[in-house]
Short mmCIF file of C-alpha atoms in Angstrom, two decimals:
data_model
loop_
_atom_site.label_atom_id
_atom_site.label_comp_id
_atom_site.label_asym_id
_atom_site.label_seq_id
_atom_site.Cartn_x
_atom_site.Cartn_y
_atom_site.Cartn_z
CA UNK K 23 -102.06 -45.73 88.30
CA UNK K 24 -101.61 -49.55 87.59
CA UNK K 25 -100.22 -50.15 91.01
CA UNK K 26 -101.90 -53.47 91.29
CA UNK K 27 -100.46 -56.76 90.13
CA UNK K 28 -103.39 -58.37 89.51
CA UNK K 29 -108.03 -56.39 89.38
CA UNK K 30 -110.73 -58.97 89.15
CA UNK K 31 -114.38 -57.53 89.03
CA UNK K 32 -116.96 -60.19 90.15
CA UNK K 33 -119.04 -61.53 92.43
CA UNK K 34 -117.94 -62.58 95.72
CA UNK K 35 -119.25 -65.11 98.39
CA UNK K 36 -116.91 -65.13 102.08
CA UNK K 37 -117.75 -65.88 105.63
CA UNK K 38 -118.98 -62.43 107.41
CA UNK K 39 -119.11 -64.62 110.69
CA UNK K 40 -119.07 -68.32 111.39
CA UNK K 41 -122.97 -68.14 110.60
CA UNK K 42 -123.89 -65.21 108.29
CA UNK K 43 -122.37 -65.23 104.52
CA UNK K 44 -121.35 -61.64 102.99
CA UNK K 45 -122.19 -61.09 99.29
CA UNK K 46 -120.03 -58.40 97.02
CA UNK K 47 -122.01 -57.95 94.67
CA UNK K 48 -120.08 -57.18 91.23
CA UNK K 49 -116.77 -55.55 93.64
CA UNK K 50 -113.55 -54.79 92.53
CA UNK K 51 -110.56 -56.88 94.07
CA UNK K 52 -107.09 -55.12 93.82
CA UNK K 53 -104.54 -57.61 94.65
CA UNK K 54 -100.78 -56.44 95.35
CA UNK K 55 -97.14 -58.26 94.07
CA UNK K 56 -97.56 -60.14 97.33
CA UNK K 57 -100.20 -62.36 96.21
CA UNK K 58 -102.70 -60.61 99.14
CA UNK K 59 -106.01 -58.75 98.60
CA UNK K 60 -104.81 -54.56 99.31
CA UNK K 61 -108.02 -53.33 98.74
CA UNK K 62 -111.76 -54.03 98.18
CA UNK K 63 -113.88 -51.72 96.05
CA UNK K 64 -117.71 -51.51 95.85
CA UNK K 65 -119.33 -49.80 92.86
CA UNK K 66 -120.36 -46.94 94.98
CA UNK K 67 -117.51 -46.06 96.02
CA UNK K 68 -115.59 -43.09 94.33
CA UNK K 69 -112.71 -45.26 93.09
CA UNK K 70 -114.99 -47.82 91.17
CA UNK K 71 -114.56 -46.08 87.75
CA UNK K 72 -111.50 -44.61 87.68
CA UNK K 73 -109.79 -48.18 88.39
CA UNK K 74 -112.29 -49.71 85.69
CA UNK K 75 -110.85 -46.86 83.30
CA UNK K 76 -106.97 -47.70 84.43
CA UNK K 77 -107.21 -51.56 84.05
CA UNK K 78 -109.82 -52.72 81.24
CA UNK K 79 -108.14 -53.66 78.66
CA UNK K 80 -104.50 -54.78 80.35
CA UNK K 81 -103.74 -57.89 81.05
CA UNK K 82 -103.74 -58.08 84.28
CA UNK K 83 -107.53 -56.95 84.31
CA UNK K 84 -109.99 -60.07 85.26
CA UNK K 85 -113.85 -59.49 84.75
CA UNK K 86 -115.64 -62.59 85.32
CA UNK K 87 -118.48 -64.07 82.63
CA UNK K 88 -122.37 -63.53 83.41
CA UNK K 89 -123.45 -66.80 85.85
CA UNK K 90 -119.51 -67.06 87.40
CA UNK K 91 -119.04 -65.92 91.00
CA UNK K 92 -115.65 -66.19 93.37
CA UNK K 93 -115.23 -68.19 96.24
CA UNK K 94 -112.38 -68.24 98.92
CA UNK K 95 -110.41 -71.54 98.07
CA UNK K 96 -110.63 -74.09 100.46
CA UNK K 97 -108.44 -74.97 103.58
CA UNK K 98 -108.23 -79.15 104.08
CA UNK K 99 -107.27 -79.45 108.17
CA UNK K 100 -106.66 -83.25 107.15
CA UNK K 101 -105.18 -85.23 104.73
CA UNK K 102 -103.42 -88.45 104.71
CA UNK K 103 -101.19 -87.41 101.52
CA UNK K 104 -99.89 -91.55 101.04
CA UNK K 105 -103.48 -92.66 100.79
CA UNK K 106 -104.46 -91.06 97.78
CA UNK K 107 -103.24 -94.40 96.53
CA UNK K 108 -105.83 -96.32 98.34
CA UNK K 109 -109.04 -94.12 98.34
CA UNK K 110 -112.58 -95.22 97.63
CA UNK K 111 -111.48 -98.93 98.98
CA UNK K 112 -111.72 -100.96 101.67
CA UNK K 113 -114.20 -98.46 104.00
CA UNK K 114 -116.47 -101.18 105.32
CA UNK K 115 -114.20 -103.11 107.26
CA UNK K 116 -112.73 -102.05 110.85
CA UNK K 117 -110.59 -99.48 111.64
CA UNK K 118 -107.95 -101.83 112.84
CA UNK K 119 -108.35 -104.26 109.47
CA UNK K 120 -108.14 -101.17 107.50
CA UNK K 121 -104.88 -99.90 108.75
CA UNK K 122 -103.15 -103.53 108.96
CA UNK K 123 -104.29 -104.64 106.04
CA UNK K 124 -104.35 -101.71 103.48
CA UNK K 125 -103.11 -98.57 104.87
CA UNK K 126 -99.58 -99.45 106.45
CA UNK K 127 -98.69 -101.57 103.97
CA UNK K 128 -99.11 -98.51 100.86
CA UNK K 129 -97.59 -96.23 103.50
CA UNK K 130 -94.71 -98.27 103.99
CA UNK K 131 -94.17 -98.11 99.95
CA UNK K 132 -93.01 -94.04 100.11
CA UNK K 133 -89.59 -95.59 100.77
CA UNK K 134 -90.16 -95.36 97.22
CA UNK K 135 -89.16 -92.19 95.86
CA UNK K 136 -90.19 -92.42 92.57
CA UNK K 137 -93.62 -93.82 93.39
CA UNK K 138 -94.21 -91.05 96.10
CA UNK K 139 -93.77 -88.77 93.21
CA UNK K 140 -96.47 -90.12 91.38
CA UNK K 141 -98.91 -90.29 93.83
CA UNK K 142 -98.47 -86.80 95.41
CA UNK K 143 -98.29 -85.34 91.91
CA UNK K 144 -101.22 -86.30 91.38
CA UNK K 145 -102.92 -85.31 94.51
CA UNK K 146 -101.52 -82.06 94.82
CA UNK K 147 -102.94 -81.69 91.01
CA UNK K 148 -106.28 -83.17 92.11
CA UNK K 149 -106.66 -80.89 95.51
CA UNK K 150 -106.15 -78.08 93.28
CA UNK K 151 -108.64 -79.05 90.20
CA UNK K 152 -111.60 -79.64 93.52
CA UNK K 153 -110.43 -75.53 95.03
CA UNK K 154 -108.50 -77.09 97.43
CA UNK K 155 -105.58 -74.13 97.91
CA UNK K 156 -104.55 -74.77 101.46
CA UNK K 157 -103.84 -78.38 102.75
CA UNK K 158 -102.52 -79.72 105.93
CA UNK K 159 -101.12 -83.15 104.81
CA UNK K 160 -99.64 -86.65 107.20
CA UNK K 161 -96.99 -87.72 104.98
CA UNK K 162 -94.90 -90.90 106.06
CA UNK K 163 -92.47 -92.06 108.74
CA UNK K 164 -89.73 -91.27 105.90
CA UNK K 165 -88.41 -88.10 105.73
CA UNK K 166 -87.41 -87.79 102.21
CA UNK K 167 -90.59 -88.74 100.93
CA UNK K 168 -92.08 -86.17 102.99
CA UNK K 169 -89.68 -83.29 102.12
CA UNK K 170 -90.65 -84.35 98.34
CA UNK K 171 -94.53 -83.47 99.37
CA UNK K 172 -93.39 -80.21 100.78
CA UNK K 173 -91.05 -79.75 97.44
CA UNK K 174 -94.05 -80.29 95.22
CA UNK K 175 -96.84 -78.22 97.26
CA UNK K 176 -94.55 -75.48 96.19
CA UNK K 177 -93.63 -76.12 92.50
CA UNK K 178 -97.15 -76.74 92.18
CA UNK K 179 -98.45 -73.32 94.43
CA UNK K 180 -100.39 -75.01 97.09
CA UNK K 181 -99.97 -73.79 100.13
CA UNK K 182 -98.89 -76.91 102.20
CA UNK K 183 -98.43 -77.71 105.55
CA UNK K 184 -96.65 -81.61 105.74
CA UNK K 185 -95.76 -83.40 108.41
CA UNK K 186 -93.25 -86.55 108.86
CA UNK K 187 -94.96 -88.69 110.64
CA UNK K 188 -93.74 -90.22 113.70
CA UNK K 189 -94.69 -94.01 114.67
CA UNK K 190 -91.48 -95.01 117.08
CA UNK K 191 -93.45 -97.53 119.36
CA UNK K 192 -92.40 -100.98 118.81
CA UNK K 193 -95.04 -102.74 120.49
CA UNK K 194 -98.13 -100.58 118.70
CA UNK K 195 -96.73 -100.38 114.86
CA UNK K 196 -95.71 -103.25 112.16
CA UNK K 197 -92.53 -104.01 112.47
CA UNK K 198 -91.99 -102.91 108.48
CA UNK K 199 -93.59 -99.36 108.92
CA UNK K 200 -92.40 -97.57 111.94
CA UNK K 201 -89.33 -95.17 113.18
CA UNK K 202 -86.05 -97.06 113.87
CA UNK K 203 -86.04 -95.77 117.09
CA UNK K 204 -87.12 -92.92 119.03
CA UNK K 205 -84.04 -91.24 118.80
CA UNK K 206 -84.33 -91.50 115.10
CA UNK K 207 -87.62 -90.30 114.80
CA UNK K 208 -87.13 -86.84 116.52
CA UNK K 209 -83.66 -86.20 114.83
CA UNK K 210 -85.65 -86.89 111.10
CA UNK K 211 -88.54 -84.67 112.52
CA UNK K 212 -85.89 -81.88 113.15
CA UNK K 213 -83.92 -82.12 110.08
CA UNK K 214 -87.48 -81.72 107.84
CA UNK K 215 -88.16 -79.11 110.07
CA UNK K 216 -85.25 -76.99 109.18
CA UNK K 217 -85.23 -78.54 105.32
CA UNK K 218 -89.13 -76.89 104.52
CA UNK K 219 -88.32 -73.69 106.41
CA UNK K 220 -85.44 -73.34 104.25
CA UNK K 221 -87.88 -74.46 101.27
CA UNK K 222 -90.21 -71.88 102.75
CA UNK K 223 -88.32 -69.17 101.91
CA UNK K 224 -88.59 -69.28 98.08
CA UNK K 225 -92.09 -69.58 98.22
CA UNK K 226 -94.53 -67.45 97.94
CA UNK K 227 -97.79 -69.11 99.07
CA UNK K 228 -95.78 -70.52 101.65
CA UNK K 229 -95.05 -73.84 103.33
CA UNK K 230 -94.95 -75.25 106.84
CA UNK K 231 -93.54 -78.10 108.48
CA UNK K 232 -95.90 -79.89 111.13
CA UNK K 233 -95.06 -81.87 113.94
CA UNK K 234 -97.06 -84.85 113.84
CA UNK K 235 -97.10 -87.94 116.36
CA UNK K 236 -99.88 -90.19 114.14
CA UNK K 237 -101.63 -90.38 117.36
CA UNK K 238 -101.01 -91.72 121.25
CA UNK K 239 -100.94 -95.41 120.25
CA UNK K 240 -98.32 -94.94 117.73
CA UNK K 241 -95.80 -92.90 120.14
CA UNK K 242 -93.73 -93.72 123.15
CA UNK K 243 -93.68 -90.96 125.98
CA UNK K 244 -90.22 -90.10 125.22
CA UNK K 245 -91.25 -89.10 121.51
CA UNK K 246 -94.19 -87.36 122.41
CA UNK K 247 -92.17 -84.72 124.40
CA UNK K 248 -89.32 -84.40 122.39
CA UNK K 249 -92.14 -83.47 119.68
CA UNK K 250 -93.55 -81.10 121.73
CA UNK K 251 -90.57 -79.45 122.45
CA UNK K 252 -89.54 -79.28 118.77
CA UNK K 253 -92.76 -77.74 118.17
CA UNK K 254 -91.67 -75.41 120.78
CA UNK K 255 -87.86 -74.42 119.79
CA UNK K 256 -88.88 -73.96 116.09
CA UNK K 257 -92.60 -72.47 116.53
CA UNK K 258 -94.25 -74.90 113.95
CA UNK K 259 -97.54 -76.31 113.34
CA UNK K 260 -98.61 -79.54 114.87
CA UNK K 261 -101.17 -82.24 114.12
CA UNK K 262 -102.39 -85.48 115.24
CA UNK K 263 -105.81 -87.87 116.05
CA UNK K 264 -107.36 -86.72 119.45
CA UNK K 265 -109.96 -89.04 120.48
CA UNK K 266 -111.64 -90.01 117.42
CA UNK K 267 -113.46 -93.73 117.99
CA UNK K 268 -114.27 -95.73 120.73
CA UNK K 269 -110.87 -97.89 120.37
CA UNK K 270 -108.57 -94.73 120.38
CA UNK K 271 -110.36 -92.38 123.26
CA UNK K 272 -110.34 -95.61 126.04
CA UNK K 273 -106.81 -96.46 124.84
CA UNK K 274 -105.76 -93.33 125.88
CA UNK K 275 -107.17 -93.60 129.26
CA UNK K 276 -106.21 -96.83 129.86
CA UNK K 277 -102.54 -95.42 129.46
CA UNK K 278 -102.41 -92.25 130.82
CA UNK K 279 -105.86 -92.27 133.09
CA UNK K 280 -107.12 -89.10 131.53
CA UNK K 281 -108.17 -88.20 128.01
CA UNK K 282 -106.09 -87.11 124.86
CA UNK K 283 -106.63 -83.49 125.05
CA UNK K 284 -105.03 -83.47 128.92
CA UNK K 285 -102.47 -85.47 127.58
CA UNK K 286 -101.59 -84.44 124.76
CA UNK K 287 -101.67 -81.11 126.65
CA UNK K 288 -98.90 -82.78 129.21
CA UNK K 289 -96.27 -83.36 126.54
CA UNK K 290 -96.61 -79.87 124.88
CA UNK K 291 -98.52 -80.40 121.67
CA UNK K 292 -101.64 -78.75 121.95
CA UNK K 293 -100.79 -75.16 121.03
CA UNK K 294 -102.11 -72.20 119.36
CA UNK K 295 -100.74 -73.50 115.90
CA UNK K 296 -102.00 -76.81 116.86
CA UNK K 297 -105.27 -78.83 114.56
CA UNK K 298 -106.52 -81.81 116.20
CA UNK K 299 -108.24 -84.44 114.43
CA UNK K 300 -111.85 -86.09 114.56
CA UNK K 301 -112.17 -85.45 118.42
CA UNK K 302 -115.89 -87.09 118.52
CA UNK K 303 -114.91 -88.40 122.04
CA UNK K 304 -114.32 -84.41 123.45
CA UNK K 305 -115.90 -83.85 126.61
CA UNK K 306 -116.51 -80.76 127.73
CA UNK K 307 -113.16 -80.15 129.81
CA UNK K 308 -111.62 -81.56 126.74
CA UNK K 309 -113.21 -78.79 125.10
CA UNK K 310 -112.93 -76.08 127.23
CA UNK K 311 -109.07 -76.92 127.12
CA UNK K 312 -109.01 -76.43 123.28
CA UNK K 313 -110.59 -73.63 123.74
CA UNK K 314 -107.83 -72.19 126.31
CA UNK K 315 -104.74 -73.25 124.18
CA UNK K 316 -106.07 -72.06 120.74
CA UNK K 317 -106.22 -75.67 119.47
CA UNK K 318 -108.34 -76.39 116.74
CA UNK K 319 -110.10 -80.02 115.66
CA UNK K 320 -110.18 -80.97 112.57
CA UNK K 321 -113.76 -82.04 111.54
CA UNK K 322 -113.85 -84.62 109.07
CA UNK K 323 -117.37 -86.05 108.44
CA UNK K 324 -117.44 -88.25 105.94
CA UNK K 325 -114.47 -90.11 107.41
CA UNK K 326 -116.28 -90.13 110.39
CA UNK K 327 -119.58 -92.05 109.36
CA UNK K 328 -117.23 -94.74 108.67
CA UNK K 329 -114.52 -95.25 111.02
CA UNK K 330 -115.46 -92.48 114.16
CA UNK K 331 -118.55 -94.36 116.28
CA UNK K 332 -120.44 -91.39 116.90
CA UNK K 333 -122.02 -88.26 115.34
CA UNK K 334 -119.31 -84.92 116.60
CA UNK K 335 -121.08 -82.11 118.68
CA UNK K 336 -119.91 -79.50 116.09
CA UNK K 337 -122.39 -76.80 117.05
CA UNK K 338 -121.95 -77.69 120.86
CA UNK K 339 -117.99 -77.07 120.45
CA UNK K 340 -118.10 -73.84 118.65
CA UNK K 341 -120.25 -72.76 120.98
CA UNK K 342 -117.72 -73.28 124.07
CA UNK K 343 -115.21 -71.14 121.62
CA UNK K 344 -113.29 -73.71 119.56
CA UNK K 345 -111.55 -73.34 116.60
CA UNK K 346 -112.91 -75.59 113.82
CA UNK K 347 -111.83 -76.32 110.32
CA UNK K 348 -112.97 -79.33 107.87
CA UNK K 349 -110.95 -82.03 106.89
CA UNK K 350 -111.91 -84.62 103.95
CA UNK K 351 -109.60 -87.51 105.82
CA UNK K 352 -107.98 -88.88 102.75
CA UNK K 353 -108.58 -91.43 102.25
CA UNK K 354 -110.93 -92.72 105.48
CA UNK K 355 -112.91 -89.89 103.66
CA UNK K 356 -113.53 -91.36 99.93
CA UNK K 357 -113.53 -87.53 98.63
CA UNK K 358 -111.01 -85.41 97.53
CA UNK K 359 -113.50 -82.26 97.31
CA UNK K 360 -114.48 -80.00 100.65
CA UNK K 361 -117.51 -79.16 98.58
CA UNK K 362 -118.28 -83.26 99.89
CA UNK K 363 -117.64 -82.72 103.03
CA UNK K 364 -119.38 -79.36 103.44
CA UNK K 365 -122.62 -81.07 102.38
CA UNK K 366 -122.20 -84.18 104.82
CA UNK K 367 -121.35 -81.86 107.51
CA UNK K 368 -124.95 -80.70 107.46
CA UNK K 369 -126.44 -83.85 106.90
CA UNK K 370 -124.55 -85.28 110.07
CA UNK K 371 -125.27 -82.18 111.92
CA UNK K 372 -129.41 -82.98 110.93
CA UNK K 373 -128.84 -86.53 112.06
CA UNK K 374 -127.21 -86.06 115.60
CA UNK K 375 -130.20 -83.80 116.15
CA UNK K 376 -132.99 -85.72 115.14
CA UNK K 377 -131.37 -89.00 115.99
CA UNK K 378 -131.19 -92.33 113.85
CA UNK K 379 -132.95 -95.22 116.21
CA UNK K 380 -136.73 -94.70 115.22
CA UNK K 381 -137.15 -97.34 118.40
CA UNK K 382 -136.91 -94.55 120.36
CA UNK K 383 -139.50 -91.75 120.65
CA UNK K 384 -139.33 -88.42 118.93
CA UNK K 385 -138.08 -86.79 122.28
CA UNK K 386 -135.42 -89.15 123.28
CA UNK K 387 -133.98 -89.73 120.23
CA UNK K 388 -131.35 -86.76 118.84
CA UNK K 389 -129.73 -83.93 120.83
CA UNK K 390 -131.39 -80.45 120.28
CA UNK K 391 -129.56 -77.56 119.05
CA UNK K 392 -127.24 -79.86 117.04
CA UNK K 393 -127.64 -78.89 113.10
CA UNK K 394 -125.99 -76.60 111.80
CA UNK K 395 -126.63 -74.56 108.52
CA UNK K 396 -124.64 -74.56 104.70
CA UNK K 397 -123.30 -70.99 105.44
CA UNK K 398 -121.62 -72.72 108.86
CA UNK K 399 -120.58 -75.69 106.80
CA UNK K 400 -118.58 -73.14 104.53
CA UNK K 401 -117.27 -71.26 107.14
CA UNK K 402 -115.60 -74.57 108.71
CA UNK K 403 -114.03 -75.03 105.32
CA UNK K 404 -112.62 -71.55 104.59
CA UNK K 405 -112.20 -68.93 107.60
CA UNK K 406 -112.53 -71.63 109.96
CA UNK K 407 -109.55 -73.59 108.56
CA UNK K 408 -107.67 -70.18 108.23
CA UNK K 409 -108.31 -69.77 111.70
CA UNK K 410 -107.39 -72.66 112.37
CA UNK K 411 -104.19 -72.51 111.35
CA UNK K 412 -103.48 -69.07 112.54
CA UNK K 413 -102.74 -67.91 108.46
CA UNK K 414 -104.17 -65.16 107.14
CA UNK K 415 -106.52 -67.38 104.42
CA UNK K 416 -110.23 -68.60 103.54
CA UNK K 417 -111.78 -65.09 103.24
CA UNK K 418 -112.76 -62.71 100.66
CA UNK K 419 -110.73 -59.25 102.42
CA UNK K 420 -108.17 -57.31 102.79
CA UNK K 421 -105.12 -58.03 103.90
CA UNK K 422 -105.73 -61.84 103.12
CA UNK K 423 -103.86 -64.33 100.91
CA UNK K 424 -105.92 -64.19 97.14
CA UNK K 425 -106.42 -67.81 96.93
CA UNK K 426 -110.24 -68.35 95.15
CA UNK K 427 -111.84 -70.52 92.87
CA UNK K 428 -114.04 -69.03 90.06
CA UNK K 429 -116.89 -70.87 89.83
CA UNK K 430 -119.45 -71.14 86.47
CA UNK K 431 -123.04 -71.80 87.26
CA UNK K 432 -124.02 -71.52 83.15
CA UNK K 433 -121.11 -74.59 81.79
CA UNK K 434 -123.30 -75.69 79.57
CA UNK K 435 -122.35 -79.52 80.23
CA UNK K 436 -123.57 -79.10 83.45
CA UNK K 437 -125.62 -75.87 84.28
CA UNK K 438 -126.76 -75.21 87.56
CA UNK K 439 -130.73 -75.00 88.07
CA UNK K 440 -131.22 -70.90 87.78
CA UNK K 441 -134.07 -69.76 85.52
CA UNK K 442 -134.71 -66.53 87.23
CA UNK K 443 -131.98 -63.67 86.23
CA UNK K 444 -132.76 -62.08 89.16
CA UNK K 445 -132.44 -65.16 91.21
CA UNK K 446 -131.24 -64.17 95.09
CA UNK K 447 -127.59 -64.50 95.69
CA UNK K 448 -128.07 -66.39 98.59
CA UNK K 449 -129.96 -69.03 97.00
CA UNK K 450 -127.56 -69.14 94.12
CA UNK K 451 -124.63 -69.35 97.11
CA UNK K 452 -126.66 -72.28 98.53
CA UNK K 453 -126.93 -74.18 95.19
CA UNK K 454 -123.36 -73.98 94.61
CA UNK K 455 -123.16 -75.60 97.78
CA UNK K 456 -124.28 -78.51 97.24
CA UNK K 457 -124.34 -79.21 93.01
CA UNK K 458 -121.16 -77.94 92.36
CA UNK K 459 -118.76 -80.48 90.62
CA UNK K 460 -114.40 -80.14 89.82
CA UNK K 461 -115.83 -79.12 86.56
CA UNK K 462 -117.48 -75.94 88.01
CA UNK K 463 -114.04 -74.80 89.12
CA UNK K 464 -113.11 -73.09 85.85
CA UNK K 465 -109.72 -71.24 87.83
CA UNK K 466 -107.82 -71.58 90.84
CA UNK K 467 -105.68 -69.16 92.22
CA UNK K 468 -103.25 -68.81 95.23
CA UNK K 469 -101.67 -65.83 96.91
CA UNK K 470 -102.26 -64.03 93.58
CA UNK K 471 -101.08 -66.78 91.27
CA UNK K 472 -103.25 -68.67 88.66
CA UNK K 473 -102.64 -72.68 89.72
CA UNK K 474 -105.20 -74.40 87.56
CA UNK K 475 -107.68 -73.46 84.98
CA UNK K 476 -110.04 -75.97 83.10
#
């Protein structure tokens, strides 16, 4: 009978659409030796007992405590994995002073072997402790420092997707953190390529390698389509920055007369398997284009209030069909934790609708139909970034990866406001959503495999 490697018996919160939240109430989750969910069990159904009778007991049987409830773990669309190093400094001064003065510099220190390891051990290790189970990471232009980020996603079980980052234009990058050459940077690309698939083979959450131009301004034309057609020969993931600020969307069109989306459509990088991020300067052929080709942005909202210009049109996007995840921006985002960013995506969402110059009058001053709820914010950071990344992940069902976070409401250092036993579930959902803390996160697990546990 004990056909399963792993039964948990809980309570479960996943997306039912991008809008509506589904609620298993006290379900049985039967998870196979692949890591992935094989079957979901409600207690009315005729099975409920007998597997109760067949696994309580064993060790491989999981009931969760009174006040703890499962969540999908969450999928991070965007992470600068160097900058870990840097966060929580320097985020009131100019996008162009921030990346002269403090990011480049630290980036250009994962020559560094030895110190890369200690930063992205400790990431990895922090992602993990905030239910982080699924990141898509910029590395560095160096592509053994990279390959070590790939090499410790999977000694550590994350499920990571890393990219070497290519910065080959002489005239846009410092002269001590860039690509030799052009020709360089696409032959490193293709060797990391070929180094994590191989790495992705003893691994059971997975990795991915990621083509990833840092964005326009850092790339020449010539290494922008040999990207794309690496992304093409060995069917991989790509990422970059696609019209994110003022600076960076009129750049763009200075250079190529149209915006990023066309262009980066030209040279072969906007793809199914392709996350784009920030895009607050989409219009809506830029949109309808994502749309088309599968591409997904990359919504990072903290990040943005600092470094983006503008407020992005989330609801106005997913409305025109396009794939959206959340990203915390490490570190142009201060927070490690999507539970952050899930709460400042509604809060930006409010203020793009209500608008933030109280010169103007009530009727002139937001854009209408631009919030958008919790339950959406939560999609974006679990089925949306699944989604997004065209992996079966960031929902509660079968035939996906088991990567949750069990979550305690009762700690009793930090108990979550619930005096009514009989509390609704979607009110206790909602005040997870925006009180819970790392210390909440009692276990993490990924495709079936306990990663961290407090």
């Amino acid at each position: 009978m004990n056909k399963y490697m792993q039964l948990f018996r809980g309570t479960a919160f996943s997306s039912k659409s991008s809008k509506e939240i589904q609620i298993l109430k006290d379900h049985l989750f039967c998870i196979n030796h692949e890591g992935r969910i094989e079957k979901v069990v409600a207690p009315a159904d005729s099975d409920y007992q007998p597997l109760l009778d067949a696994y309580q007991g064993q060790d491989n049987y999981h009931a969760l405590n009174e006040g703890q409830y499962l969540l999908p773990g969450f999928v991070d669309l965007h992470v600068h994995a160097p900058q870990w190093a840097q966060s929580g400094t320097a985020l009131d001064i100019p996008l162009y002073d921030w990346l002269n003065t403090y990011t480049f510099p630290l980036e250009s220190k994962f020559s560094d072997l030895d110190f890369a390891q200690e930063v992205y051990d400790d990431l990895v290790s922090t992602l993990l402790a905030n239910g982080t189970t699924t990141a898509l990471y910029f590395a560095t232009v160096h592509k053994e420092a990279s390959l070590l980020l790939a090499e410790i996603c999977a000694k550590k079980g994350q499920r990571g997707l890393v990219g070497k980052v290519v910065m080959d234009d002489a005239e846009q990058n410092p002269e001590n953190y860039r690509d030799a050459d052009t020709r360089t940077a696409l032959a490193d690309t293709e060797e990391f390529i070929v180094a994590v698939q191989q790495l992705a083979q003893s691994t059971k959450q997975g990795v991915y390698p990621v083509v990833t131009p840092r964005f326009i301004p850092s790339c020449t034309d010539e290494a922008l389509k040999g990207l794309g057609e690496l992304a093409d020969k060995y069917d991989t993931h790509v990422q970059s920055h696609c019209s994110e600020s003022d600076w960076a969307h009129g750049y763009v069109q200075d250079r190529f007369q149209k915006n990023d989306a066309f262009a980066l459509h030209d040279f072969g990088l906007l793809r199914d398997k392709s996350v784009m991020a920030h895009c607050n300067f989409l219009n809506d052929d830029d949109a309808d284009l994502f749309a088309e080709k599968g591409t997904a942005i990359a919504h990072c909202p903290i990040s943005n209030a600092y470094f983006a210009n503008s407020v992005i049109p989330i609801a106005h996007f997913h409305a025109k069909g396009v794939e959206i995840g959340l990203g915390s921006d490490i570190s142009g985002g201060f927070s490690p934790s999507l539970f952050d960013n899930i709460r400042q995506a509604v809060i930006s969402s409010r203020m793009l609708e209500d608008g933030v110059n109280p010169s103007l009058p009530a009727q002139d001053r937001g854009v209408p139909g631009s919030r958008i709820t919790v339950d959406e914010a939560f999609y974006l950071a679990t089925a949306g970034g699944g989604e997004s990344l065209s992996l079966p992940i960031g929902r509660i069902q079968e035939n996906y990866a088991w990567d949750v976070q069990i979550i305690d409401t009762k700690l009793p250092s930090a108990k979550l406001p619930i005096f009514n036993e009989n509390e609704d579930l979607h009110d206790i959902f909602q005040k997870i959503m925006y009180l819970i803390r790392p210390e909440h996160i009692r276990e993490v697990w990924v495709q079936g495999e306990k990663v961290h546990s407090r």
